[in-house]
Amino acid sequence: MTRRQGRALRSGLAPLLLAAGALCGALAASASAGAEVADERWWAPGEQRVWPEVLEYPNAGGVLRTLLVDGPLDTAGHPFFVPLGTNGRACISCHQPADAMSLSVETVQERWRVTGGRDPIFAAIDGSNCPNLLQGEAASHSMLLNHGVFRIERPWPVTQFNGQPVTPDFEIEVVRDPHGCNSGAEYGPENGRISVYRRPRPVANMKYLIAAGFAYDPKQGLTLPRDPDDGSYLAGNLMSDNRTVNLRLQMQDAARSHMQLMGELTPEQIARIRDFELRIFTAQQAGPGGVPLDSLAAMGGPATLRDSQPGALGSIGVPVFSEFTSWESIPPAEAARLSPAELEWRRSVARGARLFRERTFLISDSAGINSPIGFGNPVRNTCVFCHNMTRMGNDVAPGQVDLGTTTLPFADPMPDFPLFRITCKGAPHPHYGRVILTHDPGFALTTGRCADVGKITLQSLRGLSARAPYFANGSARTLREVIDYYDRRYNIGYTEQERQDLINLMGAL
C-alpha cells in the first residue's frame, strides 16, 4: 500500500471513528502521542498530498471537520501548498487543517520536537523572536513556542497599503525590548522598523470574512473604503491591523514577509490561492466523547457554514449560534437515549449560546464601541454587540475595536512582549489619555492615529478547540482564560456554571 493510499484509507475511516464516540475522545487526548499521528496531522510544503472533500482531526474538544467545496484537490504544484519564497515555507505551513487553518501552540511545539527546530515555520525572519538571535536555540523562538505568535514588522512612520506615507499624530518610544527587535543599530522606531507579535488568523469560512454588512464604518462614522480591484465595499476583517484590505494584497504581503518571496505572486497564483481559500469551511463537528454537533435538530459543524450565507447582521433574522437552540429542550424520548453526561453537555452548549446573545453587561472605555461615534460610555449590551455575524461570531460591522488585550491597564501581564509608550501629539486618546502603554499599537500602526492605539480586528469564533491560544497576541491559553478576561475587563460577574456553559459553547464552534 502506498503512503497516499494509506492516507485515503484513514480518511475514509473518519466517520467510523466519529461514530465510535468514546474512541474519538481517546484519540483527541493522544493525538500527538506518536510520530505517525504527528506526521499525518502535519501538511508539509510540497508534500503533494490529495486534499479530500471531508477531512477530520481529533482535538481536546472532540473532532474538527474541514469541508472542501468541489473537492478533492491534488495539491501538487498548487501555490497554496508549495514553497514560493526562499525559506521553504508555503501558505499551508501556518494554516494547518488540524488547527482550523491556523496554527496552534501544540502543533508548533510538536514541530520543534520532531524537527529539532528546523521546520520552516521557525524561519529567522519571523518565526524567531528576532532574526539576530542564535536560531538553533528554543529560547530564540519562545514567542512562537509559548504564545503561537509570529514577529510582524511594521514600517515607521506609518505607510498605507498603497505605499503612501502617513504623518502620525503620536510619538512612539520603546520602554521594554526583551528580544532586541525594537532597538539597537538595526531595529526600532529610530531605524524605521517596529516589531509586534501576533497569531496567524484562520484561512477558512472566507465568504463570511469578506462580507460587508454596511456601506460605512459604524465604528468611525466614515464612508466604507472600496476595494481597489473591483470597487466593492471592504469588510476589513482579514488582518489584525487591517494593513491589507483584500485577498490579493493579503497574499502579496504574506508572500513577501512570511515566505520571503523575492518578487510578486503572479495573477494565476493569486487566482488559484483565492479559489482554494473560498472553498474551505471548517468548524468543530463533534464534542467530547464524539457527541455529534449536528444531531437532535442542532445544526453545528461546517456544513451549516458552507450552505448558509452571511446576513446583514447576525443578531437580526437568524440569531447568532441559534443552531444549538433545539438542545435547550430535548424531547424526553430522545433524552432517555442519552447518557447523563451527553445530555448535560448539550444543554450546557445551548445555555451558553443564549448567554452569549442575551446576558447584558456594561461595556466601557473601548475605542470602536464607546468612541468615536457615541454609543455611550458605558453602553449596556451583550457579546453579540461585537460578535454578531450569523453562525460565525466575527463582527459584520467593519472596523477595529480595542478590548484592552494589548494595552495597559487592561492587558494581562506579558513580560516577554515588547512595551511601547505612545504620546499623543494632538487630542488625547478618548479613554487612555495623552500617554499610553501598550504591547501592540494595533490599528494605529496602519492609520497613524493615536485614537486607534490598541484596536484589533475581531476574529471569527469557529474551530476554537483546534487553535489555542486565543486573542491576537495569544495571551489567553485556554477558553477559560478568554471568558475570565472578559469577566474581569467588564465586571460581568459570571457564575461558575455560566463560565462553563460559555466554555462549552466556544468549544462546540
Short mmCIF file of C-alpha atoms in Angstrom, two decimals:
data_model
loop_
_atom_site.label_atom_id
_atom_site.label_comp_id
_atom_site.label_asym_id
_atom_site.label_seq_id
_atom_site.Cartn_x
_atom_site.Cartn_y
_atom_site.Cartn_z
CA MET A 1 0.00 0.00 0.00
CA THR A 2 1.36 3.42 -0.92
CA ARG A 3 1.53 6.29 1.57
CA ARG A 4 -1.20 8.15 -0.35
CA GLN A 5 -3.45 5.07 -0.31
CA GLY A 6 -2.89 4.74 3.39
CA ARG A 7 -3.97 8.31 3.90
CA ALA A 8 -7.08 7.79 1.79
CA LEU A 9 -7.99 4.71 3.84
CA ARG A 10 -7.57 6.58 7.11
CA SER A 11 -9.65 9.48 5.76
CA GLY A 12 -12.41 7.03 4.85
CA LEU A 13 -12.40 5.66 8.38
CA ALA A 14 -13.00 9.11 9.91
CA PRO A 15 -16.83 8.80 10.01
CA LEU A 16 -16.47 5.43 11.77
CA LEU A 17 -14.19 6.97 14.37
CA LEU A 18 -16.69 9.78 14.89
CA ALA A 19 -19.49 7.26 15.45
CA ALA A 20 -17.34 5.39 17.95
CA GLY A 21 -17.85 8.21 20.46
CA ALA A 22 -15.54 7.38 23.31
CA LEU A 23 -12.81 6.35 20.89
CA CYS A 24 -12.85 9.87 19.44
CA GLY A 25 -12.31 11.26 22.93
CA ALA A 26 -9.36 8.92 23.42
CA LEU A 27 -7.88 9.94 20.08
CA ALA A 28 -8.28 13.60 20.97
CA ALA A 29 -6.35 13.07 24.18
CA SER A 30 -3.48 11.25 22.47
CA ALA A 31 -3.31 12.90 19.04
CA SER A 32 0.37 13.83 19.45
CA ALA A 33 1.46 10.65 21.25
CA GLY A 34 3.15 9.00 18.27
CA ALA A 35 5.28 10.20 15.36
CA GLU A 36 2.96 8.59 12.77
CA VAL A 37 -0.04 10.53 14.05
CA ALA A 38 2.01 13.73 14.16
CA ASP A 39 3.21 13.17 10.58
CA GLU A 40 -0.33 12.58 9.36
CA ARG A 41 -1.63 15.73 11.06
CA TRP A 42 1.10 17.92 9.62
CA TRP A 43 0.88 19.05 5.99
CA ALA A 44 4.41 19.88 4.87
CA PRO A 45 5.11 22.27 1.98
CA GLY A 46 5.49 20.49 -1.34
CA GLU A 47 4.25 17.16 0.01
CA GLN A 48 1.92 16.52 -2.96
CA ARG A 49 -0.95 15.08 -0.97
CA VAL A 50 -4.59 14.96 -2.10
CA TRP A 51 -6.86 17.19 -0.03
CA PRO A 52 -10.13 15.24 0.41
CA GLU A 53 -13.63 16.66 0.34
CA VAL A 54 -14.04 15.79 4.04
CA LEU A 55 -11.08 15.99 6.40
CA GLU A 56 -11.28 15.37 10.14
CA TYR A 57 -8.88 15.64 13.07
CA PRO A 58 -9.45 14.86 16.75
CA ASN A 59 -8.60 17.51 19.33
CA ALA A 60 -9.07 18.04 23.05
CA GLY A 61 -12.63 19.28 22.49
CA GLY A 62 -13.76 16.49 20.16
CA VAL A 63 -13.35 16.39 16.37
CA LEU A 64 -12.74 19.17 13.86
CA ARG A 65 -14.10 18.77 10.33
CA THR A 66 -12.96 20.65 7.23
CA LEU A 67 -15.03 20.61 4.06
CA LEU A 68 -13.69 21.42 0.61
CA VAL A 69 -16.38 22.52 -1.83
CA ASP A 70 -15.98 20.79 -5.21
CA GLY A 71 -13.18 18.71 -3.71
CA PRO A 72 -10.92 16.74 -3.60
CA LEU A 73 -7.84 18.71 -4.66
CA ASP A 74 -4.46 17.39 -5.76
CA THR A 75 -2.06 19.79 -4.06
CA ALA A 76 0.91 19.00 -6.32
CA GLY A 77 2.13 22.27 -7.78
CA HIS A 78 -0.66 24.29 -6.14
CA PRO A 79 0.64 27.69 -4.95
CA PHE A 80 -1.02 27.38 -1.53
CA PHE A 81 0.95 24.19 -0.85
CA VAL A 82 4.37 24.67 -2.46
CA PRO A 83 7.25 26.87 -1.27
CA LEU A 84 7.25 30.07 -3.29
CA GLY A 85 9.92 32.03 -1.45
CA THR A 86 13.40 31.41 -0.14
CA ASN A 87 12.78 29.94 3.33
CA GLY A 88 10.94 26.72 2.47
CA ARG A 89 7.53 27.81 3.69
CA ALA A 90 4.21 27.64 1.88
CA CYS A 91 0.83 29.08 2.87
CA ILE A 92 -0.04 25.67 4.34
CA SER A 93 2.86 26.00 6.81
CA CYS A 94 0.97 28.42 9.03
CA HIS A 95 -2.57 27.40 8.06
CA GLN A 96 -2.87 23.76 9.03
CA PRO A 97 -6.16 21.85 8.65
CA ALA A 98 -5.83 20.17 12.06
CA ASP A 99 -5.59 23.66 13.59
CA ALA A 100 -8.71 25.02 11.85
CA MET A 101 -6.50 26.56 9.15
CA SER A 102 -4.43 28.47 11.72
CA LEU A 103 -1.52 27.20 13.83
CA SER A 104 -1.79 26.05 17.44
CA VAL A 105 0.92 26.17 20.09
CA GLU A 106 0.55 22.40 20.48
CA THR A 107 1.44 21.93 16.81
CA VAL A 108 4.31 24.41 16.98
CA GLN A 109 5.84 22.64 19.96
CA GLU A 110 5.42 19.27 18.27
CA ARG A 111 7.18 20.54 15.14
CA TRP A 112 10.08 21.76 17.26
CA ARG A 113 10.36 18.34 18.91
CA VAL A 114 10.08 16.36 15.67
CA THR A 115 12.43 18.53 13.59
CA GLY A 116 14.77 19.87 16.24
CA GLY A 117 13.69 23.39 15.36
CA ARG A 118 14.49 23.02 11.66
CA ASP A 119 10.95 23.23 10.30
CA PRO A 120 10.48 26.28 8.04
CA ILE A 121 7.89 27.73 10.44
CA PHE A 122 10.85 28.62 12.66
CA ALA A 123 12.48 30.69 9.92
CA ALA A 124 14.54 33.53 11.37
CA ILE A 125 12.60 36.27 9.58
CA ASP A 126 9.54 36.00 11.84
CA GLY A 127 9.48 32.52 13.42
CA SER A 128 12.14 33.62 15.87
CA ASN A 129 11.92 36.40 18.43
CA CYS A 130 14.40 38.36 16.32
CA PRO A 131 16.49 37.38 13.30
CA ASN A 132 19.74 38.37 15.00
CA LEU A 133 19.40 35.76 17.77
CA LEU A 134 21.03 32.31 17.78
CA GLN A 135 18.48 30.41 15.72
CA GLY A 136 19.20 26.86 16.94
CA GLU A 137 18.06 27.58 20.50
CA ALA A 138 14.46 27.18 21.66
CA ALA A 139 14.81 30.37 23.71
CA SER A 140 15.23 32.33 20.46
CA HIS A 141 11.78 31.09 19.36
CA SER A 142 10.00 31.39 22.71
CA MET A 143 7.30 33.76 21.41
CA LEU A 144 6.19 31.24 18.79
CA LEU A 145 6.66 28.22 21.04
CA ASN A 146 4.86 29.69 24.07
CA HIS A 147 2.30 32.06 22.55
CA GLY A 148 1.94 30.91 18.96
CA VAL A 149 2.81 34.40 17.70
CA PHE A 150 4.96 35.42 14.75
CA ARG A 151 7.00 38.60 14.58
CA ILE A 152 5.26 41.23 12.44
CA GLU A 153 7.48 44.09 11.28
CA ARG A 154 5.73 47.36 10.53
CA PRO A 155 7.30 50.47 8.95
CA TRP A 156 7.69 53.66 10.96
CA PRO A 157 6.48 56.26 10.22
CA VAL A 158 3.29 54.60 9.02
CA THR A 159 2.88 53.64 5.38
CA GLN A 160 -0.52 52.82 3.88
CA PHE A 161 -1.25 49.65 1.88
CA ASN A 162 -0.86 51.67 -1.34
CA GLY A 163 2.62 52.82 -0.32
CA GLN A 164 1.63 56.36 0.62
CA PRO A 165 3.32 57.66 3.79
CA VAL A 166 1.22 58.85 6.74
CA THR A 167 2.22 61.50 9.24
CA PRO A 168 1.27 60.00 12.61
CA ASP A 169 -0.30 62.15 15.30
CA PHE A 170 1.64 60.35 18.03
CA GLU A 171 5.20 59.58 19.06
CA ILE A 172 6.33 56.07 19.94
CA GLU A 173 9.09 55.08 22.36
CA VAL A 174 10.35 51.64 23.34
CA VAL A 175 10.02 51.04 27.08
CA ARG A 176 10.89 47.36 27.07
CA ASP A 177 12.52 45.27 24.33
CA PRO A 178 13.12 41.72 25.61
CA HIS A 179 14.21 40.29 22.25
CA GLY A 180 16.16 43.15 20.65
CA CYS A 181 13.90 43.69 17.63
CA ASN A 182 12.80 47.17 18.68
CA SER A 183 16.18 48.72 19.47
CA GLY A 184 19.82 48.73 18.54
CA ALA A 185 21.54 49.66 15.32
CA GLU A 186 19.09 47.83 13.04
CA TYR A 187 15.63 47.78 14.61
CA GLY A 188 13.22 50.07 16.38
CA PRO A 189 11.37 53.32 15.54
CA GLU A 190 14.65 55.21 15.09
CA ASN A 191 15.53 52.78 12.30
CA GLY A 192 12.09 52.79 10.71
CA ARG A 193 11.09 49.33 11.98
CA ILE A 194 8.66 48.33 14.72
CA SER A 195 8.14 44.68 15.67
CA VAL A 196 4.96 43.32 17.24
CA TYR A 197 3.93 39.68 17.76
CA ARG A 198 0.63 38.23 16.55
CA ARG A 199 -1.21 34.97 15.93
CA PRO A 200 -1.90 33.71 12.37
CA ARG A 201 -5.57 34.17 11.51
CA PRO A 202 -7.56 31.19 10.14
CA VAL A 203 -7.87 30.88 6.37
CA ALA A 204 -11.34 29.33 6.16
CA ASN A 205 -15.01 30.32 6.00
CA MET A 206 -13.78 33.25 3.95
CA LYS A 207 -17.10 34.24 2.38
CA TYR A 208 -18.13 35.48 5.82
CA LEU A 209 -14.91 37.37 6.46
CA ILE A 210 -15.06 39.34 3.21
CA ALA A 211 -18.78 40.16 3.53
CA ALA A 212 -19.50 43.80 4.42
CA GLY A 213 -22.72 44.43 6.30
CA PHE A 214 -22.73 48.21 5.90
CA ALA A 215 -21.80 50.83 3.35
CA TYR A 216 -19.96 52.77 6.06
CA ASP A 217 -17.69 52.10 9.02
CA PRO A 218 -20.03 52.35 12.04
CA LYS A 219 -17.09 52.39 14.44
CA GLN A 220 -15.65 55.54 12.87
CA GLY A 221 -18.76 57.08 11.30
CA LEU A 222 -16.91 57.18 7.96
CA THR A 223 -17.74 56.02 4.47
CA LEU A 224 -16.53 52.48 3.94
CA PRO A 225 -13.48 52.24 1.65
CA ARG A 226 -13.76 50.47 -1.69
CA ASP A 227 -11.73 47.53 -2.93
CA PRO A 228 -9.01 48.90 -5.24
CA ASP A 229 -9.51 45.90 -7.54
CA ASP A 230 -13.26 45.63 -8.06
CA GLY A 231 -14.82 48.62 -6.28
CA SER A 232 -16.79 46.54 -3.76
CA TYR A 233 -17.12 47.60 -0.14
CA LEU A 234 -14.32 46.34 2.12
CA ALA A 235 -15.27 44.48 5.29
CA GLY A 236 -11.85 44.97 6.93
CA ASN A 237 -11.85 41.52 8.60
CA LEU A 238 -8.78 39.94 7.00
CA MET A 239 -5.86 41.21 9.09
CA SER A 240 -5.43 42.08 12.76
CA ASP A 241 -4.47 45.67 11.91
CA ASN A 242 -6.22 45.91 8.50
CA ARG A 243 -2.88 46.66 6.84
CA THR A 244 -4.01 44.85 3.69
CA VAL A 245 -7.56 45.38 2.54
CA ASN A 246 -8.34 42.50 0.16
CA LEU A 247 -7.25 38.93 -0.50
CA ARG A 248 -4.84 39.86 -3.30
CA LEU A 249 -2.94 42.34 -1.16
CA GLN A 250 -3.01 39.98 1.82
CA MET A 251 -1.45 37.23 -0.29
CA GLN A 252 1.26 39.52 -1.64
CA ASP A 253 2.05 40.78 1.88
CA ALA A 254 2.26 37.24 3.26
CA ALA A 255 4.41 36.00 0.38
CA ARG A 256 6.93 38.82 0.86
CA SER A 257 7.05 38.97 4.65
CA HIS A 258 6.47 35.35 5.69
CA MET A 259 7.76 33.30 2.74
CA GLN A 260 10.44 35.82 1.69
CA LEU A 261 9.32 35.78 -1.94
CA MET A 262 11.74 37.95 -3.89
CA GLY A 263 9.20 39.08 -6.49
CA GLU A 264 5.40 39.14 -6.68
CA LEU A 265 2.79 36.42 -6.89
CA THR A 266 1.52 36.02 -10.42
CA PRO A 267 -2.15 36.64 -11.27
CA GLU A 268 -2.56 32.89 -11.87
CA GLN A 269 -1.11 32.04 -8.44
CA ILE A 270 -3.37 34.60 -6.76
CA ALA A 271 -6.43 33.23 -8.56
CA ARG A 272 -5.66 29.63 -7.55
CA ILE A 273 -4.99 30.53 -3.91
CA ARG A 274 -8.16 32.62 -3.75
CA ASP A 275 -10.21 29.79 -5.28
CA PHE A 276 -8.93 27.34 -2.66
CA GLU A 277 -9.46 29.71 0.26
CA LEU A 278 -13.05 30.41 -0.75
CA ARG A 279 -13.78 26.66 -0.94
CA ILE A 280 -12.64 25.81 2.61
CA PHE A 281 -15.09 25.59 5.53
CA THR A 282 -14.05 24.39 8.95
CA ALA A 283 -15.68 24.02 12.35
CA GLN A 284 -15.93 21.60 15.22
CA GLN A 285 -18.02 18.58 14.16
CA ALA A 286 -18.13 16.57 17.39
CA GLY A 287 -17.84 17.42 21.05
CA PRO A 288 -16.36 15.45 23.98
CA GLY A 289 -16.78 11.71 23.61
CA GLY A 290 -17.83 12.12 19.98
CA VAL A 291 -21.14 13.93 20.60
CA PRO A 292 -22.23 15.00 17.08
CA LEU A 293 -22.94 18.69 16.80
CA ASP A 294 -25.48 18.24 14.00
CA SER A 295 -27.81 15.92 15.93
CA LEU A 296 -31.24 16.27 17.58
CA ALA A 297 -32.20 19.16 15.26
CA ALA A 298 -28.98 21.09 16.03
CA MET A 299 -27.07 22.49 13.05
CA GLY A 300 -23.49 22.61 14.27
CA GLY A 301 -20.49 21.73 12.12
CA PRO A 302 -19.03 23.22 8.94
CA ALA A 303 -21.84 22.08 6.60
CA THR A 304 -24.07 24.82 8.01
CA LEU A 305 -21.35 27.38 7.25
CA ARG A 306 -20.94 26.02 3.75
CA ASP A 307 -24.65 26.05 2.99
CA SER A 308 -25.60 29.36 4.68
CA GLN A 309 -24.94 32.92 3.58
CA PRO A 310 -23.67 35.89 5.59
CA GLY A 311 -26.52 38.01 6.91
CA ALA A 312 -26.61 41.78 7.21
CA LEU A 313 -26.48 41.42 10.97
CA GLY A 314 -26.22 38.16 12.83
CA SER A 315 -28.44 39.45 15.62
CA ILE A 316 -31.28 40.07 13.15
CA GLY A 317 -33.13 37.27 11.38
CA VAL A 318 -31.07 34.23 12.45
CA PRO A 319 -29.70 34.82 15.98
CA VAL A 320 -26.01 34.11 16.48
CA PHE A 321 -25.33 30.43 17.32
CA SER A 322 -29.04 29.63 17.34
CA GLU A 323 -28.08 26.37 15.60
CA PHE A 324 -27.99 24.90 19.13
CA THR A 325 -31.39 26.21 20.28
CA SER A 326 -33.02 22.79 19.88
CA TRP A 327 -30.78 21.43 22.64
CA GLU A 328 -32.45 23.68 25.21
CA SER A 329 -35.49 21.37 25.33
CA ILE A 330 -34.62 17.89 24.06
CA PRO A 331 -37.76 15.72 23.91
CA PRO A 332 -37.95 13.19 26.78
CA ALA A 333 -37.84 10.19 24.43
CA GLU A 334 -34.63 11.48 22.86
CA ALA A 335 -33.15 12.49 26.21
CA ALA A 336 -33.72 8.99 27.58
CA ARG A 337 -31.37 7.57 24.93
CA LEU A 338 -28.51 9.85 26.00
CA SER A 339 -26.10 9.39 28.86
CA PRO A 340 -26.45 11.97 31.65
CA ALA A 341 -23.10 13.48 30.64
CA GLU A 342 -24.12 13.81 26.97
CA LEU A 343 -27.46 15.32 27.87
CA GLU A 344 -25.98 17.87 30.25
CA TRP A 345 -23.22 18.86 27.81
CA ARG A 346 -25.76 19.56 25.05
CA ARG A 347 -27.91 21.60 27.38
CA SER A 348 -24.85 23.49 28.56
CA VAL A 349 -23.91 24.42 24.98
CA ALA A 350 -27.46 25.70 24.39
CA ARG A 351 -27.37 27.72 27.62
CA GLY A 352 -24.01 29.16 26.59
CA ALA A 353 -25.43 30.29 23.25
CA ARG A 354 -28.32 32.04 25.00
CA LEU A 355 -25.93 33.67 27.47
CA PHE A 356 -23.80 34.87 24.58
CA ARG A 357 -26.82 36.51 22.96
CA GLU A 358 -28.77 37.76 25.97
CA ARG A 359 -26.56 38.36 29.03
CA THR A 360 -26.04 42.12 29.17
CA PHE A 361 -23.20 43.98 30.85
CA LEU A 362 -21.66 47.44 30.76
CA ILE A 363 -19.06 47.91 28.02
CA SER A 364 -16.75 50.81 28.87
CA ASP A 365 -13.62 52.56 27.63
CA SER A 366 -13.40 50.50 24.43
CA ALA A 367 -12.48 52.53 21.35
CA GLY A 368 -14.54 51.46 18.38
CA ILE A 369 -17.52 50.86 20.69
CA ASN A 370 -17.69 53.71 23.19
CA SER A 371 -15.95 56.14 20.83
CA PRO A 372 -15.83 57.94 18.49
CA ILE A 373 -19.40 57.72 17.23
CA GLY A 374 -21.20 57.77 20.54
CA PHE A 375 -22.89 54.53 21.57
CA GLY A 376 -22.26 55.90 25.05
CA ASN A 377 -19.65 55.18 27.68
CA PRO A 378 -20.59 52.84 29.18
CA VAL A 379 -23.13 51.14 26.95
CA ARG A 380 -25.14 48.11 28.06
CA ASN A 381 -25.11 45.26 25.57
CA THR A 382 -24.13 41.61 25.08
CA CYS A 383 -21.32 39.61 23.47
CA VAL A 384 -23.32 39.86 20.23
CA PHE A 385 -22.67 43.60 20.12
CA CYS A 386 -19.27 42.79 18.58
CA HIS A 387 -19.55 39.08 17.67
CA ASN A 388 -22.69 39.34 15.63
CA MET A 389 -22.39 37.58 12.27
CA THR A 390 -24.77 34.66 11.92
CA ARG A 391 -23.04 31.31 12.60
CA MET A 392 -19.54 32.83 12.61
CA GLY A 393 -19.27 35.22 15.53
CA ASN A 394 -17.00 37.74 13.81
CA ASP A 395 -18.08 41.37 13.56
CA VAL A 396 -20.15 42.09 10.48
CA ALA A 397 -19.76 45.83 11.12
CA PRO A 398 -16.49 46.95 9.51
CA GLY A 399 -13.79 48.46 11.66
CA GLN A 400 -11.48 47.64 14.55
CA VAL A 401 -12.12 47.56 18.31
CA ASP A 402 -9.91 47.97 21.39
CA LEU A 403 -10.87 45.41 24.02
CA GLY A 404 -7.74 46.13 26.06
CA THR A 405 -5.97 42.83 25.36
CA THR A 406 -2.71 44.57 24.41
CA THR A 407 -2.95 47.88 26.28
CA LEU A 408 -2.45 48.77 29.93
CA PRO A 409 -4.11 48.81 32.39
CA PHE A 410 -6.37 46.09 30.99
CA ALA A 411 -3.88 43.73 29.31
CA ASP A 412 -2.66 40.69 31.19
CA PRO A 413 0.99 40.82 32.31
CA MET A 414 3.20 39.85 29.37
CA PRO A 415 6.84 40.50 30.34
CA ASP A 416 8.16 38.68 27.26
CA PHE A 417 6.34 41.08 24.91
CA PRO A 418 7.75 44.50 23.98
CA LEU A 419 6.23 47.52 25.69
CA PHE A 420 5.76 50.84 23.89
CA ARG A 421 4.95 54.31 25.19
CA ILE A 422 2.61 56.24 22.91
CA THR A 423 2.38 60.01 23.34
CA CYS A 424 -0.46 61.73 21.50
CA LYS A 425 0.61 64.97 19.84
CA GLY A 426 -2.86 66.41 19.40
CA ALA A 427 -6.05 65.38 21.15
CA PRO A 428 -5.57 62.73 23.83
CA HIS A 429 -6.88 59.22 23.39
CA PRO A 430 -10.57 59.20 24.40
CA HIS A 431 -10.05 56.52 27.07
CA TYR A 432 -6.34 56.32 27.91
CA GLY A 433 -5.34 59.97 27.89
CA ARG A 434 -2.28 61.52 26.27
CA VAL A 435 0.24 58.82 27.26
CA ILE A 436 -0.46 55.13 26.59
CA LEU A 437 1.49 51.98 27.40
CA THR A 438 0.86 49.11 25.01
CA HIS A 439 2.36 45.81 23.85
CA ASP A 440 1.00 46.36 20.36
CA PRO A 441 -0.35 49.66 18.95
CA GLY A 442 -2.52 47.59 16.61
CA PHE A 443 -4.58 49.52 14.06
CA ALA A 444 -2.65 52.72 14.89
CA LEU A 445 0.35 51.28 13.02
CA THR A 446 -1.86 51.31 9.93
CA THR A 447 -3.62 54.67 10.31
CA GLY A 448 -1.10 56.72 12.29
CA ARG A 449 -3.90 57.89 14.60
CA CYS A 450 -3.49 57.96 18.36
CA ALA A 451 -7.21 57.23 18.76
CA ASP A 452 -6.62 53.82 17.10
CA VAL A 453 -3.98 52.58 19.57
CA GLY A 454 -4.86 49.10 20.77
CA LYS A 455 -7.58 48.47 18.20
CA ILE A 456 -7.55 44.98 16.68
CA THR A 457 -9.79 43.31 14.12
CA LEU A 458 -12.10 40.84 15.84
CA GLN A 459 -11.74 37.22 14.72
CA SER A 460 -14.31 34.59 13.89
CA LEU A 461 -15.12 32.11 16.63
CA ARG A 462 -15.06 28.90 14.61
CA GLY A 463 -12.68 25.99 15.22
CA LEU A 464 -11.56 27.38 18.57
CA SER A 465 -10.93 23.95 20.13
CA ALA A 466 -8.32 23.30 17.44
CA ARG A 467 -6.31 26.52 17.55
CA ALA A 468 -5.35 27.64 21.05
CA PRO A 469 -4.11 30.11 22.23
CA TYR A 470 -6.51 33.00 21.77
CA PHE A 471 -6.61 36.76 21.15
CA ALA A 472 -4.34 38.32 18.57
CA ASN A 473 -1.35 38.13 20.93
CA GLY A 474 -2.03 34.59 22.23
CA SER A 475 -2.43 35.91 25.79
CA ALA A 476 -5.29 33.52 26.63
CA ARG A 477 -4.03 29.95 26.68
CA THR A 478 -7.45 28.35 27.14
CA LEU A 479 -11.09 29.14 26.51
CA ARG A 480 -11.47 29.51 30.27
CA GLU A 481 -8.90 32.32 30.20
CA VAL A 482 -10.85 34.04 27.40
CA ILE A 483 -14.04 34.05 29.49
CA ASP A 484 -12.12 35.12 32.62
CA TYR A 485 -10.55 38.03 30.74
CA TYR A 486 -13.89 39.44 29.60
CA ASP A 487 -15.35 38.88 33.06
CA ARG A 488 -12.56 40.97 34.62
CA ARG A 489 -12.46 43.56 31.86
CA TYR A 490 -16.16 44.43 32.01
CA ASN A 491 -17.05 43.30 35.55
CA ILE A 492 -19.69 40.93 34.21
CA GLY A 493 -19.96 38.66 37.24
CA TYR A 494 -20.39 35.28 35.58
CA THR A 495 -21.23 32.38 37.88
CA GLU A 496 -19.13 29.23 37.66
CA GLN A 497 -21.95 27.50 35.76
CA GLU A 498 -22.21 30.38 33.31
CA ARG A 499 -18.47 30.25 32.70
CA GLN A 500 -18.66 26.54 31.95
CA ASP A 501 -21.65 26.99 29.65
CA LEU A 502 -19.78 29.62 27.63
CA ILE A 503 -16.66 27.45 27.51
CA ASN A 504 -18.72 24.53 26.22
CA LEU A 505 -20.30 26.76 23.58
CA MET A 506 -16.92 28.09 22.43
CA GLY A 507 -15.58 24.54 22.30
CA ALA A 508 -18.51 23.43 20.12
CA LEU A 509 -17.92 26.05 17.45
#
